[in-house]
Short mmCIF file of C-alpha atoms in Angstrom, two decimals:
data_model
loop_
_atom_site.label_atom_id
_atom_site.label_comp_id
_atom_site.label_asym_id
_atom_site.label_seq_id
_atom_site.Cartn_x
_atom_site.Cartn_y
_atom_site.Cartn_z
CA UNK O 13 43.07 55.79 -104.94
CA UNK O 14 40.47 56.50 -102.23
CA UNK O 15 38.41 59.65 -101.94
CA UNK O 16 40.57 61.09 -99.16
CA UNK O 17 43.72 60.46 -101.19
CA UNK O 18 42.16 62.34 -104.12
CA UNK O 19 41.29 65.27 -101.83
CA UNK O 20 44.82 65.42 -100.48
CA UNK O 21 46.31 65.25 -103.99
CA UNK O 22 44.04 68.09 -105.16
CA UNK O 23 44.94 70.28 -102.19
CA UNK O 24 48.65 69.76 -102.75
CA UNK O 25 48.11 70.78 -106.39
CA UNK O 26 46.47 74.03 -105.24
CA UNK O 27 49.30 74.59 -102.79
CA UNK O 28 51.89 74.27 -105.53
CA UNK O 29 49.94 76.60 -107.84
CA UNK O 30 49.77 79.24 -105.09
CA UNK O 31 53.52 79.08 -104.67
CA UNK O 32 54.02 79.34 -108.44
CA UNK O 33 51.92 82.53 -108.36
CA UNK O 34 54.16 83.90 -105.60
CA UNK O 35 51.30 83.70 -103.09
CA UNK O 36 52.50 82.56 -99.68
CA UNK O 37 50.00 79.96 -98.39
CA UNK O 38 51.44 80.30 -94.88
CA UNK O 39 52.01 84.01 -94.13
CA UNK O 40 53.33 84.93 -90.69
CA UNK O 41 50.72 87.59 -89.82
CA UNK O 42 47.23 88.95 -90.50
CA UNK O 43 45.90 92.21 -89.12
CA UNK O 44 42.69 90.87 -87.59
CA UNK O 45 40.54 93.79 -86.41
CA UNK O 46 37.50 92.02 -84.99
CA UNK O 47 36.66 88.52 -83.88
CA UNK O 48 33.64 86.79 -85.39
CA UNK O 49 31.38 87.63 -82.45
CA UNK O 50 32.24 91.32 -82.73
CA UNK O 51 31.50 91.23 -86.46
CA UNK O 52 28.02 89.80 -85.92
CA UNK O 53 27.28 92.49 -83.33
CA UNK O 54 28.31 95.31 -85.69
CA UNK O 55 25.81 97.57 -87.43
CA UNK O 56 24.68 96.77 -90.97
CA UNK O 57 27.11 98.04 -93.63
CA UNK O 58 29.92 98.29 -91.07
CA UNK O 59 33.34 97.43 -92.46
CA UNK O 60 35.00 94.46 -90.77
CA UNK O 61 38.25 92.55 -91.03
CA UNK O 62 38.44 89.16 -89.41
CA UNK O 63 39.99 85.70 -89.73
CA UNK O 64 39.38 82.09 -88.83
CA UNK O 65 39.03 78.57 -90.16
CA UNK O 66 36.62 77.81 -93.01
CA UNK O 67 34.40 75.01 -91.73
CA UNK O 68 32.22 74.54 -94.81
CA UNK O 69 31.81 75.88 -98.34
CA UNK O 70 28.83 76.07 -100.75
CA UNK O 71 29.39 77.37 -104.27
CA UNK O 72 26.09 78.10 -106.05
CA UNK O 73 27.57 79.82 -109.08
CA UNK O 74 26.87 83.55 -108.83
CA UNK O 75 26.74 83.36 -105.05
CA UNK O 76 28.71 81.29 -102.58
CA UNK O 77 28.53 80.80 -98.84
CA UNK O 78 31.02 79.60 -96.27
CA UNK O 79 31.10 79.17 -92.51
CA UNK O 80 33.99 80.97 -90.82
CA UNK O 81 34.93 79.92 -87.26
CA UNK O 82 37.24 81.51 -84.72
CA UNK O 83 37.41 81.10 -80.95
CA UNK O 84 34.46 83.44 -80.40
CA UNK O 85 32.03 81.59 -82.68
CA UNK O 86 30.84 81.07 -86.26
CA UNK O 87 29.80 83.52 -88.96
CA UNK O 88 28.49 83.10 -92.47
CA UNK O 89 30.57 84.79 -95.14
CA UNK O 90 29.07 85.54 -98.54
CA UNK O 91 30.65 85.89 -101.99
CA UNK O 92 28.31 87.48 -104.51
CA UNK O 93 28.66 88.31 -108.19
CA UNK O 94 28.99 92.11 -108.80
CA UNK O 95 29.41 92.69 -105.05
CA UNK O 96 32.56 90.69 -104.43
CA UNK O 97 35.42 91.63 -106.80
CA UNK O 98 36.04 88.91 -109.42
CA UNK O 99 39.61 88.41 -108.26
CA UNK O 100 38.51 87.56 -104.70
CA UNK O 101 35.52 85.47 -105.85
CA UNK O 102 37.66 83.42 -108.24
CA UNK O 103 40.38 82.98 -105.64
CA UNK O 104 37.80 81.58 -103.22
CA UNK O 105 36.36 79.23 -105.85
CA UNK O 106 39.70 77.93 -107.10
CA UNK O 107 41.96 77.76 -104.08
CA UNK O 108 40.02 77.78 -100.81
CA UNK O 109 38.81 74.56 -99.18
CA UNK O 110 37.06 73.75 -95.93
CA UNK O 111 39.71 73.54 -93.23
CA UNK O 112 41.75 76.45 -94.60
CA UNK O 113 42.50 79.45 -92.39
CA UNK O 114 41.57 82.66 -94.18
CA UNK O 115 41.42 86.35 -93.53
CA UNK O 116 38.55 88.38 -95.01
CA UNK O 117 37.52 92.00 -95.33
CA UNK O 118 34.01 93.08 -96.10
CA UNK O 119 30.84 94.60 -94.72
CA UNK O 120 28.01 93.38 -92.52
CA UNK O 121 24.80 92.52 -94.36
CA UNK O 122 21.55 90.72 -93.69
CA UNK O 123 20.72 87.99 -96.22
CA UNK O 124 17.27 87.33 -97.69
CA UNK O 125 16.74 84.72 -94.99
CA UNK O 126 17.54 87.32 -92.31
CA UNK O 127 20.97 85.97 -91.35
CA UNK O 128 23.61 88.48 -90.34
CA UNK O 129 26.64 87.76 -92.55
CA UNK O 130 29.87 89.20 -93.88
CA UNK O 131 29.80 90.16 -97.56
CA UNK O 132 33.40 89.55 -98.63
CA UNK O 133 35.33 92.15 -100.58
CA UNK O 134 38.76 90.52 -100.26
CA UNK O 135 40.11 87.20 -99.01
CA UNK O 136 43.60 86.02 -98.08
CA UNK O 137 44.88 82.51 -97.49
CA UNK O 138 46.53 82.22 -94.07
CA UNK O 139 47.12 78.48 -93.82
CA UNK O 140 46.36 75.86 -96.45
CA UNK O 141 45.06 72.60 -94.97
CA UNK O 142 46.17 69.34 -96.56
CA UNK O 143 43.97 66.84 -94.73
CA UNK O 144 40.17 67.17 -94.94
CA UNK O 145 38.20 67.79 -91.77
CA UNK O 146 35.88 65.07 -90.44
CA UNK O 147 32.35 65.20 -91.86
CA UNK O 148 30.17 67.74 -90.08
CA UNK O 149 27.42 65.38 -89.00
CA UNK O 150 29.55 62.36 -88.20
CA UNK O 151 32.77 63.76 -86.84
CA UNK O 152 35.09 61.44 -84.92
CA UNK O 153 33.10 58.39 -83.85
CA UNK O 154 35.78 56.21 -82.30
CA UNK O 155 36.44 57.12 -78.64
CA UNK O 156 40.15 56.35 -78.84
CA UNK O 157 40.52 58.42 -82.01
CA UNK O 158 38.83 61.34 -80.24
CA UNK O 159 41.53 61.27 -77.57
CA UNK O 160 44.37 60.81 -80.05
CA UNK O 161 43.09 63.66 -82.24
CA UNK O 162 41.65 65.81 -79.49
CA UNK O 163 42.32 68.94 -81.55
CA UNK O 164 39.75 67.71 -84.11
CA UNK O 165 37.31 66.69 -81.39
CA UNK O 166 37.48 70.22 -79.97
CA UNK O 167 37.26 71.80 -83.41
CA UNK O 168 34.21 69.81 -84.52
CA UNK O 169 32.36 69.90 -81.19
CA UNK O 170 31.87 73.38 -79.68
CA UNK O 171 30.57 71.82 -76.45
CA UNK O 172 33.98 70.17 -75.93
CA UNK O 173 35.71 73.50 -76.49
CA UNK O 174 33.33 75.11 -73.99
CA UNK O 175 34.05 72.37 -71.44
CA UNK O 176 37.73 73.30 -71.37
CA UNK O 177 36.86 76.99 -71.08
CA UNK O 178 34.80 76.04 -68.02
CA UNK O 179 37.67 74.00 -66.65
CA UNK O 180 39.96 77.03 -66.85
CA UNK O 181 37.26 79.08 -65.11
CA UNK O 182 37.00 76.38 -62.43
CA UNK O 183 40.63 76.74 -61.41
CA UNK O 184 40.43 80.54 -61.68
CA UNK O 185 37.51 80.51 -59.21
CA UNK O 186 39.55 78.37 -56.80
CA UNK O 187 42.56 80.66 -57.11
CA UNK O 188 40.50 83.84 -56.64
CA UNK O 189 38.54 82.39 -53.71
CA UNK O 190 41.66 81.42 -51.77
CA UNK O 191 43.55 84.59 -52.63
CA UNK O 192 40.65 86.70 -51.37
CA UNK O 193 40.71 84.66 -48.15
CA UNK O 194 44.33 85.68 -47.63
CA UNK O 195 46.09 82.55 -48.93
CA UNK O 196 49.44 82.91 -50.70
CA UNK O 197 50.00 80.85 -53.84
CA UNK O 198 53.30 78.95 -53.70
CA UNK O 199 55.32 76.53 -55.84
CA UNK O 200 56.93 73.41 -54.39
CA UNK O 201 59.17 70.76 -56.02
CA UNK O 202 57.76 68.27 -58.53
CA UNK O 203 60.83 66.02 -58.26
CA UNK O 204 61.44 64.69 -54.76
CA UNK O 205 63.98 62.38 -53.14
CA UNK O 206 61.19 60.91 -51.02
CA UNK O 207 57.59 60.46 -52.23
CA UNK O 208 55.64 61.98 -49.35
CA UNK O 209 52.33 63.51 -48.44
CA UNK O 210 50.03 60.68 -49.55
CA UNK O 211 49.58 56.92 -49.74
CA UNK O 212 50.21 56.18 -53.42
CA UNK O 213 52.64 54.49 -55.79
CA UNK O 214 55.02 57.06 -57.30
CA UNK O 215 56.68 57.34 -60.69
CA UNK O 216 60.46 56.99 -60.48
CA UNK O 217 62.99 58.71 -62.73
CA UNK O 218 66.74 59.38 -62.65
CA UNK O 219 68.36 62.74 -61.99
CA UNK O 220 71.53 62.63 -64.11
CA UNK O 221 73.36 65.63 -62.65
CA UNK O 222 73.16 64.26 -59.10
CA UNK O 223 73.14 60.58 -60.15
CA UNK O 224 70.18 59.75 -57.93
CA UNK O 225 66.71 58.32 -58.44
CA UNK O 226 63.89 60.76 -57.71
CA UNK O 227 60.11 60.56 -57.53
CA UNK O 228 57.44 62.63 -59.25
CA UNK O 229 55.37 64.10 -56.45
CA UNK O 230 52.25 62.26 -55.30
CA UNK O 231 50.84 65.22 -53.36
CA UNK O 232 50.64 68.93 -54.02
CA UNK O 233 53.64 69.72 -51.86
CA UNK O 234 52.00 68.64 -48.60
CA UNK O 235 55.21 68.21 -46.62
CA UNK O 236 56.76 71.27 -48.29
CA UNK O 237 53.78 73.46 -47.52
CA UNK O 238 53.83 72.32 -43.88
CA UNK O 239 57.51 73.27 -43.77
CA UNK O 240 56.32 76.71 -44.87
CA UNK O 241 54.04 76.74 -41.82
CA UNK O 242 57.18 76.05 -39.75
CA UNK O 243 58.84 78.94 -41.61
CA UNK O 244 56.14 81.37 -40.52
CA UNK O 245 53.66 81.48 -43.40
CA UNK O 246 50.09 81.06 -42.18
CA UNK O 247 48.00 80.50 -45.32
CA UNK O 248 49.39 78.88 -48.47
CA UNK O 249 48.04 76.97 -51.44
CA UNK O 250 49.32 75.39 -54.63
CA UNK O 251 47.63 74.33 -57.87
CA UNK O 252 49.66 72.05 -60.10
CA UNK O 253 50.28 68.63 -61.61
CA UNK O 254 50.89 65.53 -59.53
CA UNK O 255 51.54 61.94 -60.50
CA UNK O 256 50.50 58.52 -59.23
CA UNK O 257 51.61 55.33 -60.95
CA UNK O 258 48.29 53.56 -60.51
CA UNK O 259 45.25 52.50 -62.50
CA UNK O 260 42.96 54.56 -64.74
CA UNK O 261 39.19 54.50 -64.42
CA UNK O 262 36.23 56.88 -64.43
CA UNK O 263 37.64 58.74 -61.40
CA UNK O 264 41.40 58.24 -61.59
CA UNK O 265 44.29 59.39 -63.77
CA UNK O 266 48.03 58.96 -63.38
CA UNK O 267 48.83 62.63 -63.88
CA UNK O 268 46.34 65.32 -63.03
CA UNK O 269 45.83 68.77 -61.55
CA UNK O 270 45.49 69.07 -57.79
CA UNK O 271 44.98 71.90 -55.31
CA UNK O 272 46.07 71.84 -51.68
CA UNK O 273 45.86 74.58 -49.05
CA UNK O 274 47.34 74.83 -45.57
CA UNK O 275 45.87 77.11 -42.91
CA UNK O 276 47.65 77.83 -39.64
CA UNK O 277 45.73 78.05 -36.35
CA UNK O 278 42.74 76.25 -37.89
CA UNK O 279 41.49 72.68 -37.44
CA UNK O 280 39.46 70.23 -39.50
CA UNK O 281 36.15 71.80 -38.42
CA UNK O 282 37.29 75.20 -39.72
CA UNK O 283 38.38 73.44 -42.91
CA UNK O 284 34.94 71.89 -43.43
CA UNK O 285 33.26 75.30 -43.24
CA UNK O 286 35.69 76.86 -45.72
CA UNK O 287 35.47 73.90 -48.11
CA UNK O 288 31.66 73.93 -48.11
CA UNK O 289 31.76 77.62 -49.01
CA UNK O 290 34.27 76.96 -51.80
CA UNK O 291 32.29 74.10 -53.35
CA UNK O 292 29.10 76.14 -53.37
CA UNK O 293 31.00 78.98 -55.03
CA UNK O 294 32.35 76.60 -57.69
CA UNK O 295 28.92 75.16 -58.49
CA UNK O 296 27.38 78.62 -58.75
CA UNK O 297 30.13 79.97 -61.01
CA UNK O 298 30.50 76.91 -63.27
CA UNK O 299 26.93 75.56 -63.39
CA UNK O 300 24.88 78.56 -62.28
CA UNK O 301 23.09 76.39 -59.72
CA UNK O 302 23.67 74.35 -56.57
CA UNK O 303 21.45 71.54 -57.85
CA UNK O 304 22.74 69.09 -60.46
CA UNK O 305 22.73 65.44 -61.47
CA UNK O 306 25.98 63.55 -61.82
CA UNK O 307 26.99 59.93 -62.28
CA UNK O 308 23.50 58.71 -61.41
CA UNK O 309 22.99 60.87 -58.30
CA UNK O 310 20.90 63.97 -57.64
CA UNK O 311 22.91 66.51 -55.66
CA UNK O 312 21.91 69.74 -53.95
CA UNK O 313 24.87 71.57 -52.45
CA UNK O 314 22.41 74.02 -50.90
CA UNK O 315 21.02 71.34 -48.60
CA UNK O 316 22.49 70.51 -45.18
CA UNK O 317 25.99 69.00 -45.40
CA UNK O 318 25.83 65.90 -43.20
CA UNK O 319 28.66 64.26 -41.28
CA UNK O 320 29.21 60.53 -41.85
CA UNK O 321 31.08 58.67 -39.12
CA UNK O 322 33.48 56.13 -40.65
CA UNK O 323 32.85 53.39 -38.09
CA UNK O 324 29.07 53.89 -37.86
CA UNK O 325 28.56 54.15 -41.63
CA UNK O 326 30.34 50.86 -42.29
CA UNK O 327 28.37 49.26 -39.48
CA UNK O 328 25.12 50.59 -40.97
CA UNK O 329 25.69 49.19 -44.47
CA UNK O 330 27.62 45.99 -43.69
CA UNK O 331 26.83 45.15 -40.03
CA UNK O 332 30.58 44.85 -39.41
CA UNK O 333 32.38 46.33 -36.41
CA UNK O 334 35.68 47.51 -37.86
CA UNK O 335 37.51 47.58 -34.53
CA UNK O 336 36.45 44.10 -33.46
CA UNK O 337 36.53 42.26 -36.80
CA UNK O 338 39.66 40.35 -37.81
CA UNK O 339 41.11 40.07 -41.33
CA UNK O 340 39.35 36.78 -42.02
CA UNK O 341 35.96 38.27 -41.15
CA UNK O 342 36.62 41.38 -43.23
CA UNK O 343 37.65 39.35 -46.29
CA UNK O 344 34.54 37.18 -45.88
CA UNK O 345 32.36 40.30 -45.86
CA UNK O 346 34.16 41.77 -48.90
CA UNK O 347 33.64 38.58 -50.87
CA UNK O 348 30.04 38.35 -49.74
CA UNK O 349 29.45 41.87 -51.13
CA UNK O 350 31.49 41.18 -54.30
CA UNK O 351 33.90 44.00 -53.47
CA UNK O 352 37.32 43.94 -55.13
CA UNK O 353 40.26 44.21 -52.75
CA UNK O 354 44.04 43.89 -52.76
CA UNK O 355 45.47 40.73 -51.28
CA UNK O 356 48.43 40.75 -48.92
CA UNK O 357 47.60 44.13 -47.36
CA UNK O 358 46.87 44.80 -43.71
CA UNK O 359 43.47 44.90 -42.02
CA UNK O 360 42.95 48.62 -42.48
CA UNK O 361 43.48 48.58 -46.23
CA UNK O 362 40.79 45.88 -46.35
CA UNK O 363 38.51 48.02 -44.19
CA UNK O 364 39.03 50.93 -46.55
CA UNK O 365 37.87 48.77 -49.49
CA UNK O 366 34.75 48.07 -47.44
CA UNK O 367 34.26 51.79 -46.84
CA UNK O 368 34.42 52.51 -50.57
CA UNK O 369 31.55 50.05 -51.05
CA UNK O 370 29.53 51.98 -48.44
CA UNK O 371 30.44 55.35 -49.93
CA UNK O 372 28.63 54.53 -53.16
CA UNK O 373 25.37 54.51 -51.20
CA UNK O 374 25.75 58.14 -50.13
CA UNK O 375 24.59 60.98 -52.41
CA UNK O 376 25.77 63.73 -50.05
CA UNK O 377 26.72 66.46 -49.79
CA UNK O 378 28.62 65.87 -46.59
CA UNK O 379 31.84 64.96 -44.85
CA UNK O 380 33.27 61.63 -43.80
CA UNK O 381 34.83 61.98 -40.33
CA UNK O 382 36.53 59.89 -37.63
CA UNK O 383 38.70 57.72 -39.87
CA UNK O 384 41.05 55.17 -38.22
CA UNK O 385 44.52 56.47 -37.44
CA UNK O 386 46.08 53.64 -39.47
CA UNK O 387 44.69 55.19 -42.67
CA UNK O 388 45.88 58.73 -42.00
CA UNK O 389 49.59 58.86 -41.05
CA UNK O 390 49.73 62.67 -41.27
CA UNK O 391 46.53 63.59 -39.38
CA UNK O 392 46.15 64.65 -35.75
CA UNK O 393 44.56 62.19 -33.33
CA UNK O 394 41.01 62.70 -32.15
CA UNK O 395 41.21 63.86 -28.54
CA UNK O 396 38.08 61.91 -27.56
CA UNK O 397 39.00 58.65 -29.29
CA UNK O 398 42.70 58.02 -29.88
CA UNK O 399 41.91 55.29 -32.42
CA UNK O 400 40.66 57.96 -34.82
CA UNK O 401 41.91 61.15 -36.45
CA UNK O 402 40.58 64.65 -37.11
CA UNK O 403 40.09 64.06 -40.81
CA UNK O 404 37.33 65.01 -43.25
CA UNK O 405 36.58 63.88 -46.78
CA UNK O 406 34.05 65.56 -49.04
CA UNK O 407 31.41 62.98 -50.05
CA UNK O 408 29.29 63.85 -53.09
CA UNK O 409 27.57 61.47 -55.50
CA UNK O 410 29.02 58.35 -53.92
CA UNK O 411 32.65 59.37 -54.21
CA UNK O 412 35.38 61.28 -52.40
CA UNK O 413 35.81 64.79 -53.79
CA UNK O 414 38.39 66.19 -51.40
CA UNK O 415 40.39 65.25 -48.32
CA UNK O 416 41.65 67.25 -45.36
CA UNK O 417 42.54 67.08 -41.70
CA UNK O 418 43.99 68.74 -38.68
CA UNK O 419 47.66 68.26 -39.47
CA UNK O 420 49.81 66.25 -37.10
CA UNK O 421 52.39 68.58 -35.54
CA UNK O 422 53.68 66.26 -32.82
CA UNK O 423 57.10 65.41 -34.24
CA UNK O 424 57.63 62.30 -32.13
CA UNK O 425 54.18 60.90 -32.95
CA UNK O 426 54.83 61.61 -36.66
CA UNK O 427 58.17 59.82 -36.46
CA UNK O 428 56.56 56.69 -35.00
CA UNK O 429 53.84 56.69 -37.66
CA UNK O 430 56.41 56.97 -40.45
CA UNK O 431 58.25 53.98 -38.96
CA UNK O 432 55.00 52.01 -39.04
CA UNK O 433 54.55 52.97 -42.70
CA UNK O 434 58.05 51.71 -43.50
CA UNK O 435 57.19 48.38 -41.83
CA UNK O 436 54.08 48.06 -44.01
CA UNK O 437 56.10 48.88 -47.13
CA UNK O 438 58.54 46.15 -46.17
CA UNK O 439 55.62 43.72 -46.06
CA UNK O 440 54.63 44.60 -49.62
CA UNK O 441 52.29 47.58 -49.23
CA UNK O 442 53.53 49.74 -52.14
CA UNK O 443 51.26 52.66 -51.17
CA UNK O 444 52.75 53.10 -47.70
CA UNK O 445 54.72 56.29 -47.09
CA UNK O 446 58.45 56.78 -46.81
CA UNK O 447 60.06 57.94 -43.57
CA UNK O 448 60.78 61.59 -44.40
CA UNK O 449 63.41 62.44 -41.80
CA UNK O 450 63.81 65.99 -43.11
CA UNK O 451 60.13 66.67 -42.52
CA UNK O 452 60.28 65.21 -39.00
CA UNK O 453 63.28 67.42 -38.27
CA UNK O 454 61.29 70.48 -39.43
CA UNK O 455 58.43 69.49 -37.12
CA UNK O 456 60.84 69.28 -34.20
CA UNK O 457 61.44 73.02 -34.59
CA UNK O 458 57.70 73.46 -34.05
CA UNK O 459 54.71 73.86 -36.35
CA UNK O 460 51.52 75.68 -35.30
CA UNK O 461 48.11 73.99 -35.45
CA UNK O 462 47.30 73.62 -39.15
CA UNK O 463 44.35 72.48 -41.29
CA UNK O 464 45.30 71.06 -44.67
CA UNK O 465 42.97 70.17 -47.53
CA UNK O 466 43.24 69.08 -51.13
CA UNK O 467 41.14 68.10 -54.14
CA UNK O 468 41.80 67.19 -57.75
CA UNK O 469 40.18 67.90 -61.08
CA UNK O 470 37.81 65.03 -60.26
CA UNK O 471 35.65 67.73 -58.64
CA UNK O 472 35.26 69.44 -62.02
CA UNK O 473 34.44 66.16 -63.77
CA UNK O 474 31.69 65.48 -61.26
CA UNK O 475 30.28 68.98 -61.55
CA UNK O 476 29.82 68.56 -65.30
CA UNK O 477 28.91 64.86 -65.09
CA UNK O 478 31.70 63.37 -67.22
CA UNK O 479 34.39 60.74 -66.68
CA UNK O 480 37.60 62.45 -65.63
CA UNK O 481 39.52 61.23 -68.71
CA UNK O 482 37.13 63.12 -70.99
CA UNK O 483 37.97 66.29 -69.08
CA UNK O 484 41.65 66.13 -69.99
CA UNK O 485 42.69 68.04 -73.09
CA UNK O 486 45.34 65.56 -74.17
CA UNK O 487 45.15 62.33 -72.13
CA UNK O 488 48.18 60.05 -72.37
CA UNK O 489 47.66 57.35 -74.99
CA UNK O 490 49.65 54.22 -75.71
CA UNK O 491 51.49 54.88 -79.01
CA UNK O 492 50.20 53.17 -82.14
CA UNK O 493 52.65 50.87 -83.88
CA UNK O 494 53.20 53.38 -86.69
CA UNK O 495 54.02 56.11 -84.14
CA UNK O 496 56.83 54.16 -82.48
#
């Protein structure tokens, strides 16, 4: 029998003894008066009543110490001969283990070493743990195990817990910022009969009641929100989950949180100004500064936000003219630069792979502008150059951290672009869009000029300089054999 097996056996023995003594090891309630932080801020000799998980235990005979943790922090609790009643002291010694949830009553003291602590007068078991916690100084070492047992990773690493608090604050800042700017938060369908609003491979599922296949949305209700512009709303946004059946890497997940807003009577230039203001607000609130390092880049959001022309930037870094080059020349350049690309796609998908190579050379902050119309089926054409669209992408630390444009509201133009997308899909381009006839019909009733913009939780991961997968509380994991 291994050491862990012995620990488990001993804890089960204690559990059975508690039940024999008519002590419920899993009561349904405890009247917690203060959290740990409040206890430590109380005056000396103040009476307190708190609860949490016991993280460690040291029994020195006539005095014992333990570390009690709740969401607000950690506190030392003390059991002392002649100060703590024998019944409570003995109960702690005989039945309480690290990992147990307990409730304690006592008073605030300062120990000989000057540490503010809780001198325990009474203790109550609230939840008996069976499995031992990971060792304090080693914790979970295996990366996959950390994701599978994220609850332990959070428990043993306060900085991980704090990261998810910051992530919640991140989305609260976004929500407050947009609400204060007059945007209305809306909810649009997650299940759709046509996967629209982006170029991505959708997840497919079956809707039993209607006996039809449906798609999990690949955008944050882009086509729905634009229908709301047709309906008369002028500023809307949505924050929610969206799904793309594609690869996972440092920047990509298959299901993740996204925000998109739509703003009537505004264009892409108005959008850039609002987005710059929002990103500065996020950095200030989450990091406390506009300057930070992330993924090998030094970024200062307080510096001038430059504009990077799609055509000129590619020309600068590759010496390739995207409008004159043919597919053979583009592939040659991609292979020369050791850039991965998908085979069997059209010229513009190849060009976009080339752009992503160039993007890595830009620290930002700034905006990519003047993208080719072939890569933006939902964006309005550039009046000065019909080959391009009024689109902008946020470029920070060599990656895209947001995408927006002046929305196409010419119904006939939109219809032709959807038809082109269907042709590409027929040739094997799985990321091409469907022809959403319902959306085209809505546009034919008339939609005002609109600026749309969206970003995902990748922005948060870049702010705190972590791979996006680490910023997910419970990332999807392939089941272990014993879990099947």
